[in-house]
Coordinates of C-alpha atoms in Angstrom, one line a residue:
X666 CA -91.9 193.9 -50.5
X667 CA -91.9 197.0 -48.2
X668 CA -88.7 198.8 -47.3
X669 CA -87.9 201.3 -44.7
X670 CA -85.0 203.1 -42.9
X671 CA -84.2 203.0 -39.2
X672 CA -81.9 205.7 -37.5
X673 CA -80.7 205.8 -34.0
X674 CA -80.2 209.3 -32.8
X675 CA -77.3 209.4 -30.3
X676 CA -74.1 211.1 -29.6
X677 CA -70.6 209.6 -29.7
X678 CA -70.0 206.6 -27.0
X679 CA -73.8 206.2 -26.4
X680 CA -73.7 202.8 -27.6
X681 CA -75.3 202.9 -31.1
X682 CA -72.7 200.6 -32.9
X683 CA -72.8 198.0 -29.9
X684 CA -76.4 198.0 -30.1
X685 CA -76.5 197.3 -34.0
X686 CA -73.9 194.4 -33.3
X687 CA -76.0 192.7 -30.4
X688 CA -79.3 193.1 -32.4
X689 CA -77.6 191.4 -35.4
X690 CA -76.0 188.5 -33.4
X691 CA -79.2 188.0 -31.3
X692 CA -81.5 187.8 -34.2
X693 CA -79.2 185.6 -36.4
X694 CA -80.0 182.5 -34.0
X695 CA -83.7 183.5 -34.2
X696 CA -86.3 184.7 -31.5
X697 CA -89.6 183.1 -31.5
X698 CA -89.2 182.3 -35.3
X699 CA -87.8 185.9 -36.2
X700 CA -84.3 186.1 -37.8
X701 CA -82.3 188.9 -39.5
X702 CA -80.2 188.2 -42.5
X703 CA -78.0 190.5 -44.6
X704 CA -75.6 190.1 -47.7
X705 CA -72.5 188.0 -47.4
X706 CA -69.8 190.7 -47.0
X707 CA -71.9 192.6 -44.3
X708 CA -72.5 189.2 -42.6
X709 CA -68.9 188.3 -42.6
X710 CA -68.0 192.0 -41.2
X711 CA -70.8 192.0 -38.6
X712 CA -69.8 188.4 -37.3
X713 CA -66.0 189.4 -37.1
X714 CA -66.8 192.5 -34.9
X715 CA -69.4 190.7 -32.6
X716 CA -66.8 188.0 -32.0
X717 CA -64.2 190.6 -30.7
X718 CA -67.2 192.0 -28.6
X719 CA -67.9 188.4 -27.4
X720 CA -64.1 188.0 -26.3
X721 CA -64.3 188.5 -22.6
X722 CA -60.5 188.2 -22.4
X723 CA -60.1 191.7 -23.9
X724 CA -61.8 193.4 -21.2
X725 CA -62.6 197.0 -22.1
X726 CA -60.9 196.7 -25.6
X727 CA -63.8 194.3 -26.7
X728 CA -65.9 197.2 -27.2
X729 CA -65.9 198.9 -30.6
X730 CA -64.2 202.2 -31.0
X731 CA -66.6 205.2 -32.0
X732 CA -67.6 205.1 -35.6
X733 CA -65.6 207.4 -37.6
X734 CA -67.8 207.4 -40.9
X735 CA -71.4 206.8 -42.0
X736 CA -72.3 203.4 -43.0
X737 CA -75.5 202.1 -44.6
X738 CA -76.4 198.4 -43.9
X739 CA -79.2 196.5 -45.5
X740 CA -81.3 193.8 -43.5
X741 CA -84.0 191.6 -43.8
X742 CA -86.4 190.6 -41.3
X743 CA -88.0 187.0 -41.7
X744 CA -90.4 184.9 -40.0
X745 CA -89.9 181.1 -40.4
X746 CA -87.6 181.8 -43.3
X747 CA -90.3 184.0 -45.1
X748 CA -89.2 187.4 -45.7
X749 CA -91.3 190.1 -43.9
X750 CA -89.6 193.5 -44.7
X751 CA -86.1 195.0 -45.6
X752 CA -84.6 197.9 -44.0
X753 CA -81.4 200.0 -44.0
X754 CA -79.8 200.7 -40.7
X755 CA -77.8 203.8 -40.9
X756 CA -74.8 203.7 -38.4
X757 CA -73.1 207.2 -38.3
X758 CA -70.6 209.2 -36.1
X759 CA -72.3 210.8 -33.2
X760 CA -70.8 214.1 -33.7
X761 CA -72.8 214.4 -37.0
X762 CA -75.7 215.6 -35.0
X763 CA -73.8 218.5 -33.6
X764 CA -72.0 219.4 -36.8
X765 CA -74.9 220.8 -38.8
X766 CA -73.2 224.5 -39.2
X767 CA -69.6 223.4 -39.5
X768 CA -67.2 220.5 -40.2
X769 CA -69.7 217.6 -41.3
X770 CA -72.6 219.9 -42.8
X771 CA -72.8 217.9 -45.9
X772 CA -72.9 214.5 -43.8
X773 CA -75.6 216.0 -41.6
X774 CA -77.6 216.9 -44.5
X775 CA -77.4 213.1 -45.7
X776 CA -78.3 212.0 -42.2
X777 CA -81.4 214.3 -42.2
X778 CA -82.4 212.8 -45.5
X779 CA -82.4 209.3 -44.2
X780 CA -84.2 210.3 -41.0
X781 CA -87.0 211.9 -43.1
X782 CA -87.5 208.4 -44.7
X783 CA -87.8 206.6 -41.5
X784 CA -90.9 205.0 -40.4
X785 CA -89.8 205.0 -36.7
X786 CA -87.0 207.1 -35.0
X787 CA -84.9 205.8 -32.2
X788 CA -83.0 207.8 -29.7
X789 CA -80.0 206.3 -28.0
X790 CA -79.6 207.4 -24.3
X791 CA -76.4 206.2 -22.7
X792 CA -77.3 204.4 -19.5
X793 CA -73.9 205.2 -17.9
X794 CA -75.5 208.7 -17.5
X795 CA -78.0 207.2 -14.9
X796 CA -75.7 205.2 -12.9
X797 CA -74.9 206.2 -9.4
X798 CA -76.6 207.7 -6.4
X799 CA -77.2 211.0 -7.6
X800 CA -80.9 212.2 -7.6
X801 CA -83.2 212.2 -10.4
X802 CA -82.8 216.0 -10.8
X803 CA -79.0 215.6 -11.3
X804 CA -79.5 212.7 -13.6
X805 CA -82.1 214.7 -15.8
X806 CA -79.4 217.3 -16.2
X807 CA -76.8 214.9 -17.3
X808 CA -79.1 213.5 -20.0
X809 CA -80.0 217.2 -21.0
X810 CA -76.4 218.2 -21.1
X811 CA -75.2 215.1 -23.0
X812 CA -78.2 214.0 -25.1
X813 CA -81.5 215.9 -25.2
X814 CA -79.9 219.2 -25.9
X815 CA -78.9 218.1 -29.2
X816 CA -81.7 215.6 -29.9
X817 CA -84.6 217.9 -29.1
X818 CA -83.8 220.6 -31.5
X819 CA -83.3 218.0 -34.3
X820 CA -87.0 216.6 -33.6
X821 CA -88.3 220.3 -33.7
X822 CA -86.6 220.8 -37.1
X823 CA -88.0 217.3 -38.3
X824 CA -91.9 218.2 -37.2
X825 CA -91.5 221.6 -38.8
X826 CA -90.4 220.2 -42.0
X827 CA -92.7 217.1 -42.3
X828 CA -95.7 218.4 -40.2
X829 CA -95.6 215.3 -37.9
X830 CA -93.3 212.9 -35.8
X831 CA -92.9 209.3 -36.5
X832 CA -93.3 206.9 -33.6
X833 CA -90.2 207.2 -31.2
X834 CA -88.4 204.5 -29.1
X835 CA -86.1 206.1 -26.6
X836 CA -83.7 203.2 -26.1
X837 CA -81.6 203.2 -22.8
X838 CA -78.4 201.5 -23.7
X839 CA -75.9 199.8 -21.1
X840 CA -79.0 199.1 -18.7
X841 CA -76.8 196.8 -16.8
X842 CA -74.8 199.7 -15.5
X843 CA -77.6 201.5 -14.1
X844 CA -80.4 199.0 -13.4
X845 CA -79.8 198.9 -9.6
X846 CA -79.6 202.8 -9.3
X847 CA -82.9 203.5 -11.3
X848 CA -86.3 202.3 -10.4
X849 CA -88.8 201.9 -13.5
X850 CA -90.8 205.1 -12.2
X851 CA -87.4 207.0 -11.9
X852 CA -86.7 206.2 -15.4
X853 CA -90.1 207.4 -16.8
X854 CA -89.7 210.7 -14.6
X855 CA -86.0 211.2 -16.0
X856 CA -87.0 210.6 -19.8
X857 CA -90.2 212.7 -19.5
X858 CA -88.3 215.7 -18.1
X859 CA -85.2 215.4 -20.4
X860 CA -87.5 215.1 -23.4
X861 CA -90.3 217.2 -22.1
X862 CA -91.6 218.1 -25.8
X863 CA -92.2 214.5 -26.4
X864 CA -94.2 214.2 -23.3
X865 CA -96.3 217.2 -23.2
X866 CA -100.1 216.2 -22.5
X867 CA -102.5 217.4 -25.4
X868 CA -102.8 216.9 -29.0
X869 CA -100.6 220.0 -30.4
X870 CA -98.9 217.2 -32.4
X871 CA -99.3 213.6 -32.2
X872 CA -96.5 211.8 -30.3
X873 CA -96.1 208.1 -29.6
X874 CA -93.0 207.3 -27.3
X875 CA -92.0 204.0 -25.8
X876 CA -89.0 203.8 -23.4
X877 CA -86.9 200.8 -23.8
X878 CA -84.1 199.8 -21.5
X879 CA -81.6 197.4 -23.5
X880 CA -78.4 195.7 -22.5
X881 CA -75.6 193.5 -24.0
X882 CA -75.8 191.6 -20.9
X883 CA -76.8 191.6 -17.4
X884 CA -73.1 191.3 -15.9
X885 CA -71.3 192.3 -18.8
X886 CA -69.4 195.3 -17.0
X887 CA -68.2 193.3 -14.1
X888 CA -64.8 192.1 -13.5
X889 CA -63.3 194.6 -15.7
X890 CA -66.0 194.5 -18.6
X891 CA -65.2 190.6 -18.8
X892 CA -68.9 189.5 -18.2
X893 CA -71.0 187.2 -20.5
X894 CA -72.4 188.8 -23.6
X895 CA -76.3 188.2 -23.5
X896 CA -78.3 190.8 -25.2
X897 CA -81.8 191.6 -23.7
X898 CA -84.7 193.6 -25.2
X899 CA -82.3 194.2 -28.3
X900 CA -85.2 193.2 -30.7
X901 CA -88.0 195.4 -29.4
X902 CA -87.3 198.6 -31.2
X903 CA -86.8 196.9 -34.5
X904 CA -90.1 195.1 -34.0
X905 CA -91.9 198.5 -33.1
X906 CA -90.5 200.2 -36.3
X907 CA -91.2 197.2 -38.6
X908 CA -95.0 197.0 -37.2
X909 CA -95.6 200.7 -38.2
X910 CA -94.1 200.2 -41.5
X911 CA -96.4 197.3 -42.1
X912 CA -99.2 199.4 -41.1
X913 CA -98.4 201.8 -43.6
X914 CA -97.8 199.0 -46.2
X915 CA -101.2 197.5 -45.4
X916 CA -102.7 200.9 -46.2
X917 CA -100.9 201.3 -49.4
X918 CA -102.2 197.9 -50.7
X919 CA -105.8 198.7 -49.6
X920 CA -105.7 201.9 -51.6
X921 CA -104.2 200.0 -54.5
X922 CA -107.0 197.3 -54.3
X923 CA -109.6 200.1 -54.1
X924 CA -108.1 201.7 -57.2
X925 CA -108.2 198.4 -59.2
X926 CA -111.8 197.8 -58.1
X927 CA -112.8 201.2 -59.7
X928 CA -111.1 200.3 -62.7
X929 CA -113.1 197.2 -63.2
X930 CA -116.4 199.0 -62.3
X931 CA -115.5 201.5 -65.1
X932 CA -114.4 198.9 -67.5
X933 CA -117.9 197.0 -66.8
X934 CA -119.7 200.3 -67.4
X935 CA -118.0 200.7 -70.7
X936 CA -118.8 197.2 -71.7
X937 CA -122.4 197.5 -70.8
X938 CA -122.9 200.6 -72.7
X939 CA -121.2 199.0 -75.8
X940 CA -123.5 196.0 -75.4
X941 CA -126.6 198.3 -75.5
X942 CA -125.7 199.4 -79.0
X943 CA -127.0 196.1 -80.2
X944 CA -130.5 197.1 -79.2
X945 CA -130.3 200.5 -80.5
X946 CA -129.5 199.1 -84.0
X947 CA -126.0 200.5 -83.8
X948 CA -123.0 198.3 -84.5
X949 CA -121.1 197.5 -81.2
X950 CA -117.3 197.4 -81.1
X951 CA -116.7 193.7 -80.2
X952 CA -113.0 194.4 -80.3
X953 CA -113.4 197.1 -77.6
X954 CA -115.5 194.7 -75.4
X955 CA -112.9 191.9 -75.7
X956 CA -110.2 194.2 -74.8
X957 CA -112.0 195.6 -72.0
X958 CA -112.7 192.1 -70.7
X959 CA -109.1 191.0 -71.0
X960 CA -107.9 194.1 -69.1
X961 CA -110.5 193.2 -66.3
X962 CA -108.9 189.5 -66.0
X963 CA -105.5 191.1 -65.8
X964 CA -106.6 193.6 -63.0
X965 CA -108.4 190.7 -61.2
X966 CA -105.4 188.7 -61.2
X967 CA -103.3 191.7 -60.0
X968 CA -105.9 192.4 -57.2
X969 CA -105.8 188.7 -56.1
X970 CA -101.9 189.0 -55.7
X971 CA -102.4 192.1 -53.6
X972 CA -105.0 190.5 -51.5
X973 CA -102.5 187.7 -50.6
X974 CA -99.8 190.4 -49.9
X975 CA -102.4 192.3 -47.6
X976 CA -103.1 189.0 -45.9
X977 CA -99.4 188.1 -45.2
X978 CA -98.7 191.7 -44.0
X979 CA -101.5 191.3 -41.6
X980 CA -100.4 187.9 -40.2
X981 CA -96.9 189.4 -39.9
X982 CA -97.9 192.7 -38.0
X983 CA -99.9 190.4 -35.7
X984 CA -96.8 188.2 -34.8
X985 CA -94.8 191.3 -34.2
X986 CA -97.8 192.8 -32.0
X987 CA -97.9 189.7 -29.7
X988 CA -94.3 190.3 -28.8
X989 CA -94.7 194.0 -28.5
X990 CA -97.7 193.7 -26.2
X991 CA -95.9 191.1 -24.0
X992 CA -92.6 192.7 -23.8
X993 CA -92.6 196.5 -24.5
X994 CA -92.6 198.7 -21.5
X995 CA -95.0 201.5 -20.8
X996 CA -95.8 203.6 -24.0
X997 CA -96.9 207.2 -24.2
X998 CA -99.1 208.9 -26.5
X999 CA -99.5 212.7 -26.4
X1000 CA -98.1 212.6 -22.7
X1001 CA -100.6 210.0 -21.5
X1002 CA -99.4 206.6 -20.3
X1003 CA -100.6 203.2 -21.6
X1004 CA -100.1 200.0 -20.1
X1005 CA -100.4 198.4 -23.6
X1006 CA -98.5 199.2 -26.6
X1007 CA -101.5 198.2 -28.7
X1008 CA -103.8 200.7 -27.0
X1009 CA -101.4 203.7 -27.4
X1010 CA -100.5 202.6 -31.1
X1011 CA -104.2 202.5 -31.9
X1012 CA -104.7 206.0 -30.5
X1013 CA -101.9 207.3 -32.5
X1014 CA -102.9 205.8 -35.9
X1015 CA -106.5 206.8 -35.5
X1016 CA -105.5 210.3 -34.7
X1017 CA -102.8 210.7 -37.4
X1018 CA -105.2 209.3 -40.1
X1019 CA -108.4 210.9 -38.9
X1020 CA -108.6 213.2 -41.7
X1021 CA -108.0 210.5 -44.4
X1022 CA -110.9 209.2 -46.5

């Protein structure tokens, strides 16, 4: 089964841990057949933390304090109780992004290593920066000062080291705080200006970006933060990341199947050459023929199993794609907006792998 990492890039207080808790609890009960599971100890811990988050009587104290140390949590995404893919979620102190040259330099390097293995990057933007009557220009400055001035250099370092950028979801947390102050077009304008390198038109580097507003509840901030906890859109970034990882997985299986087919072709060539010796009055090696035939059967069985894996991965990816096409907001590829996530993703994948045979 395929495995990947997911890291949400965001500074202290931007809502990374709340997003994690909301995502887990929302997916425990299941969404259109999809569920998340984890080990027993992690499950107990997350349930307890979510219970506090769900306790409206605590008011502002219901929200978790900023994370003070990095934590790696392992999850399994399932559909109809059948496993699709496992992934590690890295929850870390937001200050680690700023401390690459002092303080937590070692932790910064660990975080960078996790990010390098991620099939999708998540950027956490604090929706609280977007609330109020300030114009878009001011809100762009708020995002730049409190988020993108740290994130953009990190992305530049990533692409210089890895020669490409994975798909990116800009997750706007606390959407309940700003949804009445920011229209959809305003949100797009603000994100495009705050993260300009991600939205530059042209193919200098292939960039797929989705903007995903999420919330723990439409009214959670009302009456002194005593509103009902009802996470919204919280599953979409995970679905997006898993979908791209499944694509990589399918490519890997297809390559393995092709290699197995070549092995069988070569074995058959050797077998046929050995059989021809009978007609040339040379003694053929029946032991070699039997060995090659036996190996062919083994490879054929392995290939059949891989074909089943490939078919399951394709079915799982189609299930995710249906939700992404329906729910995921406008997606950008190399600065061009696409109404359909599927169209933008197809452009990204075709361009990224256009040089592969």
